[in-house]
């Protein structure tokens, strides 16, 4: 069952390491004294939480590693309205977070967009309001200036 524990070693069986139900874990060659331990599943907290007023619901986005900055960069979607129609209408926003290790995330103030809309405060991680289903990618073209390194579709 899914909660059982299994421990195996390549010295005992260098081909198929283990078969547990329908799952097989294989090694193409003997790699030495390697141990694989499967342990009980546990529920972990989310790595990114909706902790800002403009984040009533989060949706996955684009996660990229920036070699120059040596950090993970995440563009994700947040629901910025609780009005009728919610995010399905114009209530979605493209948000930004970054991390050095992929576990602890910062949401820097981008000073791009006012919150609430029409207000004066630009201290937020909102990239763009009204952005639904946007994905960000890194353009590897060396002729592009640094200001155009990231693009969105």
Short mmCIF file of N, CA and C in Angstrom, two decimals:
data_model
loop_
_atom_site.label_atom_id
_atom_site.label_comp_id
_atom_site.label_asym_id
_atom_site.label_seq_id
_atom_site.Cartn_x
_atom_site.Cartn_y
_atom_site.Cartn_z
N UNK A 1 0.82 -1.19 0.00
CA UNK A 1 0.00 0.00 0.00
C UNK A 1 0.86 1.25 0.00
N UNK A 2 0.27 2.42 -0.16
CA UNK A 2 1.01 3.67 -0.34
C UNK A 2 1.75 4.11 0.90
N UNK A 3 1.39 3.59 2.06
CA UNK A 3 2.04 4.05 3.28
C UNK A 3 3.15 3.11 3.75
N UNK A 4 3.39 2.01 3.05
CA UNK A 4 4.43 1.08 3.49
C UNK A 4 5.81 1.64 3.19
N UNK A 5 6.80 1.13 3.92
CA UNK A 5 8.17 1.57 3.74
C UNK A 5 8.95 0.48 3.01
N UNK A 6 9.89 0.90 2.17
CA UNK A 6 10.75 -0.05 1.48
C UNK A 6 12.16 0.48 1.49
N UNK A 7 13.11 -0.39 1.71
CA UNK A 7 14.51 0.01 1.66
C UNK A 7 15.25 -1.03 0.83
N UNK A 8 16.05 -0.57 -0.11
CA UNK A 8 16.74 -1.48 -1.02
C UNK A 8 18.16 -1.00 -1.24
N UNK A 9 18.99 -1.86 -1.78
CA UNK A 9 20.36 -1.50 -2.05
C UNK A 9 20.76 -2.06 -3.40
N UNK A 10 21.61 -1.34 -4.13
CA UNK A 10 22.06 -1.82 -5.44
C UNK A 10 22.95 -3.05 -5.31
N UNK A 11 23.59 -3.26 -4.19
CA UNK A 11 24.42 -4.44 -4.02
C UNK A 11 23.58 -5.71 -3.98
N UNK A 12 22.35 -5.62 -3.48
CA UNK A 12 21.48 -6.78 -3.39
C UNK A 12 20.86 -7.12 -4.73
N UNK A 13 20.53 -6.12 -5.55
CA UNK A 13 19.83 -6.36 -6.80
C UNK A 13 20.15 -5.21 -7.77
N UNK A 14 21.23 -5.32 -8.55
CA UNK A 14 21.66 -4.20 -9.37
C UNK A 14 20.77 -3.90 -10.58
N UNK A 15 19.89 -4.80 -11.01
CA UNK A 15 19.02 -4.56 -12.16
C UNK A 15 17.78 -3.81 -11.74
N UNK A 16 16.68 -4.52 -11.56
CA UNK A 16 15.47 -3.91 -11.04
C UNK A 16 15.67 -3.78 -9.54
N UNK A 17 15.64 -2.56 -9.05
CA UNK A 17 15.91 -2.35 -7.63
C UNK A 17 14.75 -2.83 -6.77
N UNK A 18 13.55 -2.48 -7.16
CA UNK A 18 12.40 -2.92 -6.38
C UNK A 18 11.15 -2.85 -7.22
N UNK A 19 10.21 -3.69 -6.87
CA UNK A 19 8.89 -3.61 -7.49
C UNK A 19 7.90 -3.55 -6.35
N UNK A 20 7.09 -2.50 -6.37
CA UNK A 20 6.11 -2.28 -5.31
C UNK A 20 4.78 -2.03 -5.98
N UNK A 21 3.91 -3.00 -5.99
CA UNK A 21 2.67 -2.87 -6.73
C UNK A 21 2.98 -2.84 -8.22
N UNK A 22 2.50 -1.84 -8.92
CA UNK A 22 2.78 -1.70 -10.34
C UNK A 22 4.02 -0.87 -10.62
N UNK A 23 4.63 -0.29 -9.60
CA UNK A 23 5.76 0.62 -9.80
C UNK A 23 7.08 -0.15 -9.75
N UNK A 24 7.96 0.17 -10.67
CA UNK A 24 9.31 -0.38 -10.67
C UNK A 24 10.31 0.76 -10.66
N UNK A 25 11.36 0.60 -9.89
CA UNK A 25 12.46 1.55 -9.89
C UNK A 25 13.66 0.78 -10.42
N UNK A 26 14.27 1.30 -11.50
CA UNK A 26 15.34 0.56 -12.15
C UNK A 26 16.65 1.34 -12.15
N UNK A 27 17.73 0.58 -12.20
CA UNK A 27 19.05 1.15 -12.36
C UNK A 27 19.70 0.45 -13.55
N UNK A 28 20.20 1.18 -14.55
CA UNK A 28 20.78 0.54 -15.72
C UNK A 28 22.10 -0.17 -15.43
N UNK A 29 22.78 0.21 -14.38
CA UNK A 29 24.04 -0.44 -14.03
C UNK A 29 24.26 -0.30 -12.53
N UNK A 30 25.16 -1.12 -12.02
CA UNK A 30 25.46 -1.07 -10.60
C UNK A 30 26.22 0.22 -10.30
N UNK A 31 25.76 0.96 -9.32
CA UNK A 31 26.36 2.26 -9.03
C UNK A 31 27.11 2.28 -7.70
N UNK A 32 27.31 1.14 -7.10
CA UNK A 32 28.01 1.12 -5.83
C UNK A 32 27.05 0.92 -4.68
N UNK A 33 27.41 1.38 -3.54
CA UNK A 33 26.61 1.18 -2.35
C UNK A 33 25.58 2.31 -2.22
N UNK A 34 24.50 2.19 -2.99
CA UNK A 34 23.44 3.20 -3.00
C UNK A 34 22.21 2.63 -2.34
N UNK A 35 21.58 3.42 -1.49
CA UNK A 35 20.36 2.98 -0.83
C UNK A 35 19.23 3.92 -1.21
N UNK A 36 18.10 3.33 -1.55
CA UNK A 36 16.89 4.09 -1.84
C UNK A 36 15.89 3.75 -0.75
N UNK A 37 15.38 4.76 -0.08
CA UNK A 37 14.44 4.54 1.00
C UNK A 37 13.15 5.29 0.68
N UNK A 38 12.04 4.56 0.63
CA UNK A 38 10.73 5.16 0.46
C UNK A 38 10.10 5.23 1.83
N UNK A 39 9.59 6.40 2.19
CA UNK A 39 9.05 6.60 3.52
C UNK A 39 7.59 7.00 3.43
N UNK A 40 6.94 7.10 4.57
CA UNK A 40 5.54 7.50 4.60
C UNK A 40 5.35 8.85 3.94
N UNK A 41 4.26 9.00 3.19
CA UNK A 41 3.92 10.29 2.60
C UNK A 41 3.45 11.23 3.69
N UNK A 42 3.70 12.51 3.52
CA UNK A 42 3.22 13.49 4.47
C UNK A 42 2.82 14.75 3.72
N UNK A 43 1.93 15.48 4.28
CA UNK A 43 1.46 16.72 3.68
C UNK A 43 2.37 17.84 4.16
N UNK A 44 2.88 18.61 3.19
CA UNK A 44 3.75 19.75 3.50
C UNK A 44 3.00 21.04 3.21
N UNK A 45 3.42 22.10 3.84
CA UNK A 45 2.80 23.39 3.56
C UNK A 45 3.21 23.87 2.17
N UNK A 46 2.42 24.73 1.60
CA UNK A 46 2.75 25.28 0.30
C UNK A 46 3.97 26.18 0.37
N UNK A 47 4.70 26.27 -0.71
CA UNK A 47 5.89 27.10 -0.73
C UNK A 47 5.56 28.57 -0.96
N UNK A 48 4.45 28.83 -1.63
CA UNK A 48 4.03 30.20 -1.91
C UNK A 48 2.61 30.38 -1.41
N UNK A 49 2.40 31.33 -0.54
CA UNK A 49 1.07 31.51 0.04
C UNK A 49 0.47 32.85 -0.39
N UNK A 50 -0.85 32.89 -0.42
CA UNK A 50 -1.58 34.12 -0.73
C UNK A 50 -1.64 34.95 0.54
N UNK A 51 -0.66 35.82 0.72
CA UNK A 51 -0.56 36.59 1.95
C UNK A 51 -0.65 38.10 1.73
N UNK A 52 -1.08 38.50 0.55
CA UNK A 52 -1.25 39.92 0.23
C UNK A 52 -2.70 40.19 -0.13
N UNK A 53 -3.20 41.40 0.07
CA UNK A 53 -4.60 41.70 -0.23
C UNK A 53 -5.00 41.43 -1.69
N UNK A 54 -4.06 41.51 -2.61
CA UNK A 54 -4.36 41.29 -4.03
C UNK A 54 -4.18 39.84 -4.44
N UNK A 55 -4.03 38.94 -3.49
CA UNK A 55 -3.84 37.52 -3.78
C UNK A 55 -4.93 36.66 -3.14
N UNK A 56 -6.16 36.78 -3.58
CA UNK A 56 -7.19 35.95 -2.95
C UNK A 56 -7.16 34.52 -3.46
N UNK A 57 -6.56 34.26 -4.61
CA UNK A 57 -6.42 32.89 -5.14
C UNK A 57 -5.21 32.88 -6.06
N UNK A 58 -4.34 31.88 -5.92
CA UNK A 58 -3.13 31.79 -6.74
C UNK A 58 -3.26 30.66 -7.75
N UNK A 59 -2.67 30.88 -8.93
CA UNK A 59 -2.62 29.85 -9.98
C UNK A 59 -1.20 29.72 -10.46
N UNK A 60 -0.81 28.51 -10.92
CA UNK A 60 0.56 28.30 -11.38
C UNK A 60 0.91 29.20 -12.55
N UNK A 61 2.19 29.42 -12.72
CA UNK A 61 2.66 30.28 -13.80
C UNK A 61 3.95 29.76 -14.40
N UNK A 62 4.92 30.64 -14.55
CA UNK A 62 6.20 30.32 -15.19
C UNK A 62 7.32 30.40 -14.17
N UNK A 63 8.04 29.30 -14.00
CA UNK A 63 9.17 29.24 -13.09
C UNK A 63 10.44 29.11 -13.92
N UNK A 64 11.37 30.06 -13.75
CA UNK A 64 12.62 30.06 -14.52
C UNK A 64 13.81 30.26 -13.59
N UNK A 65 14.95 29.67 -13.96
CA UNK A 65 16.20 29.89 -13.24
C UNK A 65 16.97 30.96 -14.00
N UNK A 66 17.37 32.02 -13.32
CA UNK A 66 18.15 33.09 -13.93
C UNK A 66 19.61 32.84 -13.60
N UNK A 67 20.39 32.45 -14.60
CA UNK A 67 21.81 32.13 -14.37
C UNK A 67 22.60 33.37 -13.96
N UNK A 68 22.27 34.50 -14.53
CA UNK A 68 22.99 35.73 -14.22
C UNK A 68 22.77 36.16 -12.77
N UNK A 69 21.52 36.14 -12.32
CA UNK A 69 21.19 36.54 -10.95
C UNK A 69 21.33 35.40 -9.94
N UNK A 70 21.43 34.18 -10.45
CA UNK A 70 21.54 32.98 -9.60
C UNK A 70 20.36 32.88 -8.64
N UNK A 71 19.14 32.94 -9.22
CA UNK A 71 17.93 32.80 -8.42
C UNK A 71 16.79 32.32 -9.30
N UNK A 72 15.80 31.72 -8.63
CA UNK A 72 14.57 31.33 -9.31
C UNK A 72 13.68 32.55 -9.42
N UNK A 73 13.01 32.64 -10.56
CA UNK A 73 12.07 33.74 -10.80
C UNK A 73 10.73 33.11 -11.16
N UNK A 74 9.67 33.55 -10.49
CA UNK A 74 8.35 32.97 -10.68
C UNK A 74 7.35 34.06 -11.03
N UNK A 75 6.66 33.87 -12.15
CA UNK A 75 5.54 34.72 -12.53
C UNK A 75 4.31 33.85 -12.39
N UNK A 76 3.34 34.29 -11.60
CA UNK A 76 2.17 33.48 -11.32
C UNK A 76 0.93 34.36 -11.37
N UNK A 77 -0.23 33.71 -11.43
CA UNK A 77 -1.48 34.44 -11.54
C UNK A 77 -2.16 34.53 -10.19
N UNK A 78 -2.69 35.69 -9.89
CA UNK A 78 -3.44 35.89 -8.67
C UNK A 78 -4.79 36.51 -8.99
N UNK A 79 -5.75 36.18 -8.17
CA UNK A 79 -7.08 36.77 -8.31
C UNK A 79 -7.10 38.02 -7.44
N UNK A 80 -7.31 39.18 -8.07
CA UNK A 80 -7.22 40.44 -7.34
C UNK A 80 -8.59 41.04 -7.02
N UNK A 81 -9.66 40.30 -7.27
CA UNK A 81 -10.99 40.82 -6.99
C UNK A 81 -11.87 39.74 -6.41
N UNK A 82 -12.79 40.13 -5.58
CA UNK A 82 -13.77 39.20 -5.04
C UNK A 82 -15.15 39.53 -5.59
N UNK A 83 -15.17 40.40 -6.59
CA UNK A 83 -16.45 40.81 -7.20
C UNK A 83 -17.04 39.68 -8.02
N UNK A 84 -18.31 39.81 -8.39
CA UNK A 84 -18.99 38.81 -9.23
C UNK A 84 -18.19 38.61 -10.51
N UNK A 85 -18.02 37.37 -10.91
CA UNK A 85 -17.23 37.07 -12.10
C UNK A 85 -15.78 36.79 -11.75
N UNK A 86 -15.31 37.37 -10.65
CA UNK A 86 -13.98 37.12 -10.12
C UNK A 86 -12.89 37.14 -11.17
N UNK A 87 -12.00 36.19 -11.08
CA UNK A 87 -10.84 36.12 -11.98
C UNK A 87 -11.24 35.80 -13.41
N UNK A 88 -12.41 35.23 -13.59
CA UNK A 88 -12.82 34.86 -14.94
C UNK A 88 -13.10 36.10 -15.78
N UNK A 89 -13.39 37.22 -15.14
CA UNK A 89 -13.58 38.45 -15.92
C UNK A 89 -12.24 39.19 -15.98
N UNK A 90 -12.15 40.35 -15.41
CA UNK A 90 -10.91 41.12 -15.50
C UNK A 90 -10.16 41.16 -14.18
N UNK A 91 -10.45 40.24 -13.28
CA UNK A 91 -9.86 40.29 -11.95
C UNK A 91 -8.56 39.56 -11.76
N UNK A 92 -7.93 39.08 -12.82
CA UNK A 92 -6.67 38.36 -12.68
C UNK A 92 -5.50 39.31 -12.83
N UNK A 93 -4.37 38.95 -12.24
CA UNK A 93 -3.15 39.75 -12.36
C UNK A 93 -1.95 38.83 -12.48
N UNK A 94 -0.93 39.29 -13.16
CA UNK A 94 0.34 38.60 -13.23
C UNK A 94 1.18 39.12 -12.07
N UNK A 95 1.64 38.20 -11.21
CA UNK A 95 2.40 38.55 -10.01
C UNK A 95 3.80 37.96 -10.11
N UNK A 96 4.72 38.43 -9.27
CA UNK A 96 6.12 38.01 -9.35
C UNK A 96 6.66 37.69 -7.96
N UNK A 97 7.47 36.62 -7.91
CA UNK A 97 8.20 36.25 -6.69
C UNK A 97 9.56 35.70 -7.11
N UNK A 98 10.51 35.68 -6.18
CA UNK A 98 11.84 35.15 -6.48
C UNK A 98 12.39 34.41 -5.27
N UNK A 99 13.34 33.50 -5.55
CA UNK A 99 13.89 32.67 -4.49
C UNK A 99 15.33 32.27 -4.84
N UNK A 100 16.18 32.19 -3.83
CA UNK A 100 17.55 31.72 -4.03
C UNK A 100 17.62 30.20 -4.04
N UNK A 101 16.71 29.54 -3.32
CA UNK A 101 16.77 28.09 -3.18
C UNK A 101 15.53 27.34 -3.66
N UNK A 102 14.49 28.04 -4.10
CA UNK A 102 13.26 27.40 -4.54
C UNK A 102 12.33 27.02 -3.39
N UNK A 103 12.71 27.32 -2.17
CA UNK A 103 11.91 26.99 -1.00
C UNK A 103 11.39 28.24 -0.28
N UNK A 104 12.25 29.19 -0.04
CA UNK A 104 11.87 30.45 0.61
C UNK A 104 11.70 31.51 -0.47
N UNK A 105 10.48 32.07 -0.57
CA UNK A 105 10.15 33.01 -1.65
C UNK A 105 9.98 34.42 -1.12
N UNK A 106 10.46 35.40 -1.90
CA UNK A 106 10.28 36.82 -1.63
C UNK A 106 9.35 37.39 -2.70
N UNK A 107 8.55 38.34 -2.31
CA UNK A 107 7.68 39.05 -3.25
C UNK A 107 8.10 40.52 -3.22
N UNK A 108 9.07 40.88 -4.06
CA UNK A 108 9.60 42.24 -3.99
C UNK A 108 8.60 43.28 -4.51
N UNK A 109 8.73 44.49 -3.99
CA UNK A 109 7.93 45.61 -4.48
C UNK A 109 8.48 46.02 -5.84
N UNK A 110 7.69 45.87 -6.88
CA UNK A 110 8.13 46.15 -8.25
C UNK A 110 7.92 47.62 -8.64
N UNK A 111 7.05 48.32 -7.94
CA UNK A 111 6.76 49.73 -8.19
C UNK A 111 6.34 49.94 -9.65
N UNK A 112 5.46 49.05 -10.15
CA UNK A 112 4.98 49.12 -11.53
C UNK A 112 3.51 49.49 -11.62
N UNK A 113 2.70 48.91 -10.74
CA UNK A 113 1.24 49.02 -10.83
C UNK A 113 0.68 49.50 -9.50
N UNK A 114 -0.34 50.34 -9.55
CA UNK A 114 -0.93 50.81 -8.30
C UNK A 114 -1.91 49.77 -7.75
N UNK A 115 -1.98 49.72 -6.43
CA UNK A 115 -2.96 48.88 -5.74
C UNK A 115 -3.58 49.67 -4.61
N UNK A 116 -4.89 49.66 -4.48
CA UNK A 116 -5.85 49.09 -5.43
C UNK A 116 -5.83 49.86 -6.75
N UNK A 117 -6.42 49.24 -7.81
CA UNK A 117 -6.43 49.91 -9.11
C UNK A 117 -6.98 51.33 -8.99
N UNK A 118 -6.27 52.27 -9.57
CA UNK A 118 -6.67 53.67 -9.48
C UNK A 118 -6.11 54.36 -8.24
N UNK A 119 -5.50 53.60 -7.35
CA UNK A 119 -4.92 54.17 -6.13
C UNK A 119 -3.56 54.79 -6.40
N UNK A 120 -2.80 54.99 -5.33
CA UNK A 120 -1.48 55.62 -5.47
C UNK A 120 -0.33 54.72 -5.04
N UNK A 121 -0.63 53.67 -4.29
CA UNK A 121 0.42 52.82 -3.73
C UNK A 121 0.96 51.86 -4.79
N UNK A 122 2.26 51.94 -5.05
CA UNK A 122 2.91 51.06 -6.03
C UNK A 122 3.81 50.02 -5.34
N UNK A 123 3.71 49.91 -4.02
CA UNK A 123 4.52 48.92 -3.29
C UNK A 123 3.82 47.57 -3.32
N UNK A 124 4.05 46.80 -4.37
CA UNK A 124 3.43 45.48 -4.53
C UNK A 124 4.22 44.68 -5.55
N UNK A 125 3.87 43.43 -5.70
CA UNK A 125 4.54 42.55 -6.66
C UNK A 125 3.67 42.29 -7.89
N UNK A 126 2.77 43.21 -8.19
CA UNK A 126 1.90 43.09 -9.36
C UNK A 126 2.66 43.54 -10.60
N UNK A 127 2.80 42.64 -11.57
CA UNK A 127 3.44 42.96 -12.84
C UNK A 127 2.43 43.65 -13.75
N UNK A 128 1.23 43.05 -13.84
CA UNK A 128 0.22 43.57 -14.74
C UNK A 128 -1.17 43.15 -14.27
N UNK A 129 -2.11 44.09 -14.27
CA UNK A 129 -3.51 43.78 -13.95
C UNK A 129 -4.22 43.31 -15.22
N UNK A 130 -5.23 42.45 -15.05
CA UNK A 130 -6.00 41.95 -16.19
C UNK A 130 -5.28 40.89 -16.99
N UNK A 131 -4.22 40.33 -16.47
CA UNK A 131 -3.43 39.31 -17.18
C UNK A 131 -3.93 37.93 -16.79
N UNK A 132 -4.55 37.24 -17.71
CA UNK A 132 -5.10 35.90 -17.46
C UNK A 132 -4.41 34.89 -18.36
N UNK A 133 -3.85 33.82 -17.80
CA UNK A 133 -3.21 32.77 -18.58
C UNK A 133 -1.89 33.17 -19.22
N UNK A 134 -1.22 34.17 -18.67
CA UNK A 134 0.06 34.65 -19.23
C UNK A 134 1.19 33.72 -18.82
N UNK A 135 2.09 33.45 -19.75
CA UNK A 135 3.29 32.67 -19.47
C UNK A 135 4.51 33.49 -19.87
N UNK A 136 5.54 33.43 -19.05
CA UNK A 136 6.77 34.20 -19.27
C UNK A 136 7.86 33.25 -19.71
N UNK A 137 8.72 33.70 -20.63
CA UNK A 137 9.87 32.90 -21.05
C UNK A 137 11.09 33.81 -21.16
N UNK A 138 12.26 33.19 -21.10
CA UNK A 138 13.51 33.94 -21.21
C UNK A 138 13.99 33.85 -22.65
N UNK A 139 14.20 35.01 -23.27
CA UNK A 139 14.68 35.08 -24.65
C UNK A 139 16.19 34.94 -24.65
N UNK A 140 16.70 33.90 -25.28
CA UNK A 140 18.14 33.63 -25.30
C UNK A 140 18.89 34.36 -26.40
N UNK A 141 18.22 35.22 -27.15
CA UNK A 141 18.85 35.95 -28.24
C UNK A 141 19.86 36.95 -27.67
N UNK A 142 21.16 36.78 -27.97
CA UNK A 142 22.18 37.67 -27.38
C UNK A 142 22.07 39.12 -27.86
N UNK A 143 21.37 39.36 -28.96
CA UNK A 143 21.24 40.74 -29.44
C UNK A 143 20.15 41.52 -28.70
N UNK A 144 19.33 40.82 -27.88
CA UNK A 144 18.30 41.50 -27.09
C UNK A 144 18.95 42.17 -25.88
N UNK A 145 18.57 43.42 -25.58
CA UNK A 145 19.12 44.08 -24.38
C UNK A 145 18.55 43.43 -23.12
N UNK A 146 19.22 43.65 -22.00
CA UNK A 146 18.81 43.06 -20.72
C UNK A 146 17.37 43.43 -20.37
N UNK A 147 16.92 44.62 -20.75
CA UNK A 147 15.56 45.06 -20.44
C UNK A 147 14.50 44.27 -21.19
N UNK A 148 14.92 43.50 -22.22
CA UNK A 148 13.97 42.69 -23.00
C UNK A 148 14.29 41.19 -22.90
N UNK A 149 15.00 40.79 -21.84
CA UNK A 149 15.41 39.40 -21.66
C UNK A 149 14.21 38.48 -21.41
N UNK A 150 13.20 38.98 -20.69
CA UNK A 150 12.01 38.18 -20.38
C UNK A 150 10.84 38.69 -21.20
N UNK A 151 10.08 37.75 -21.75
CA UNK A 151 8.91 38.09 -22.57
C UNK A 151 7.73 37.26 -22.12
N UNK A 152 6.53 37.73 -22.47
CA UNK A 152 5.32 37.06 -22.03
C UNK A 152 4.39 36.80 -23.21
N UNK A 153 3.67 35.69 -23.12
CA UNK A 153 2.66 35.34 -24.11
C UNK A 153 1.33 35.18 -23.41
#
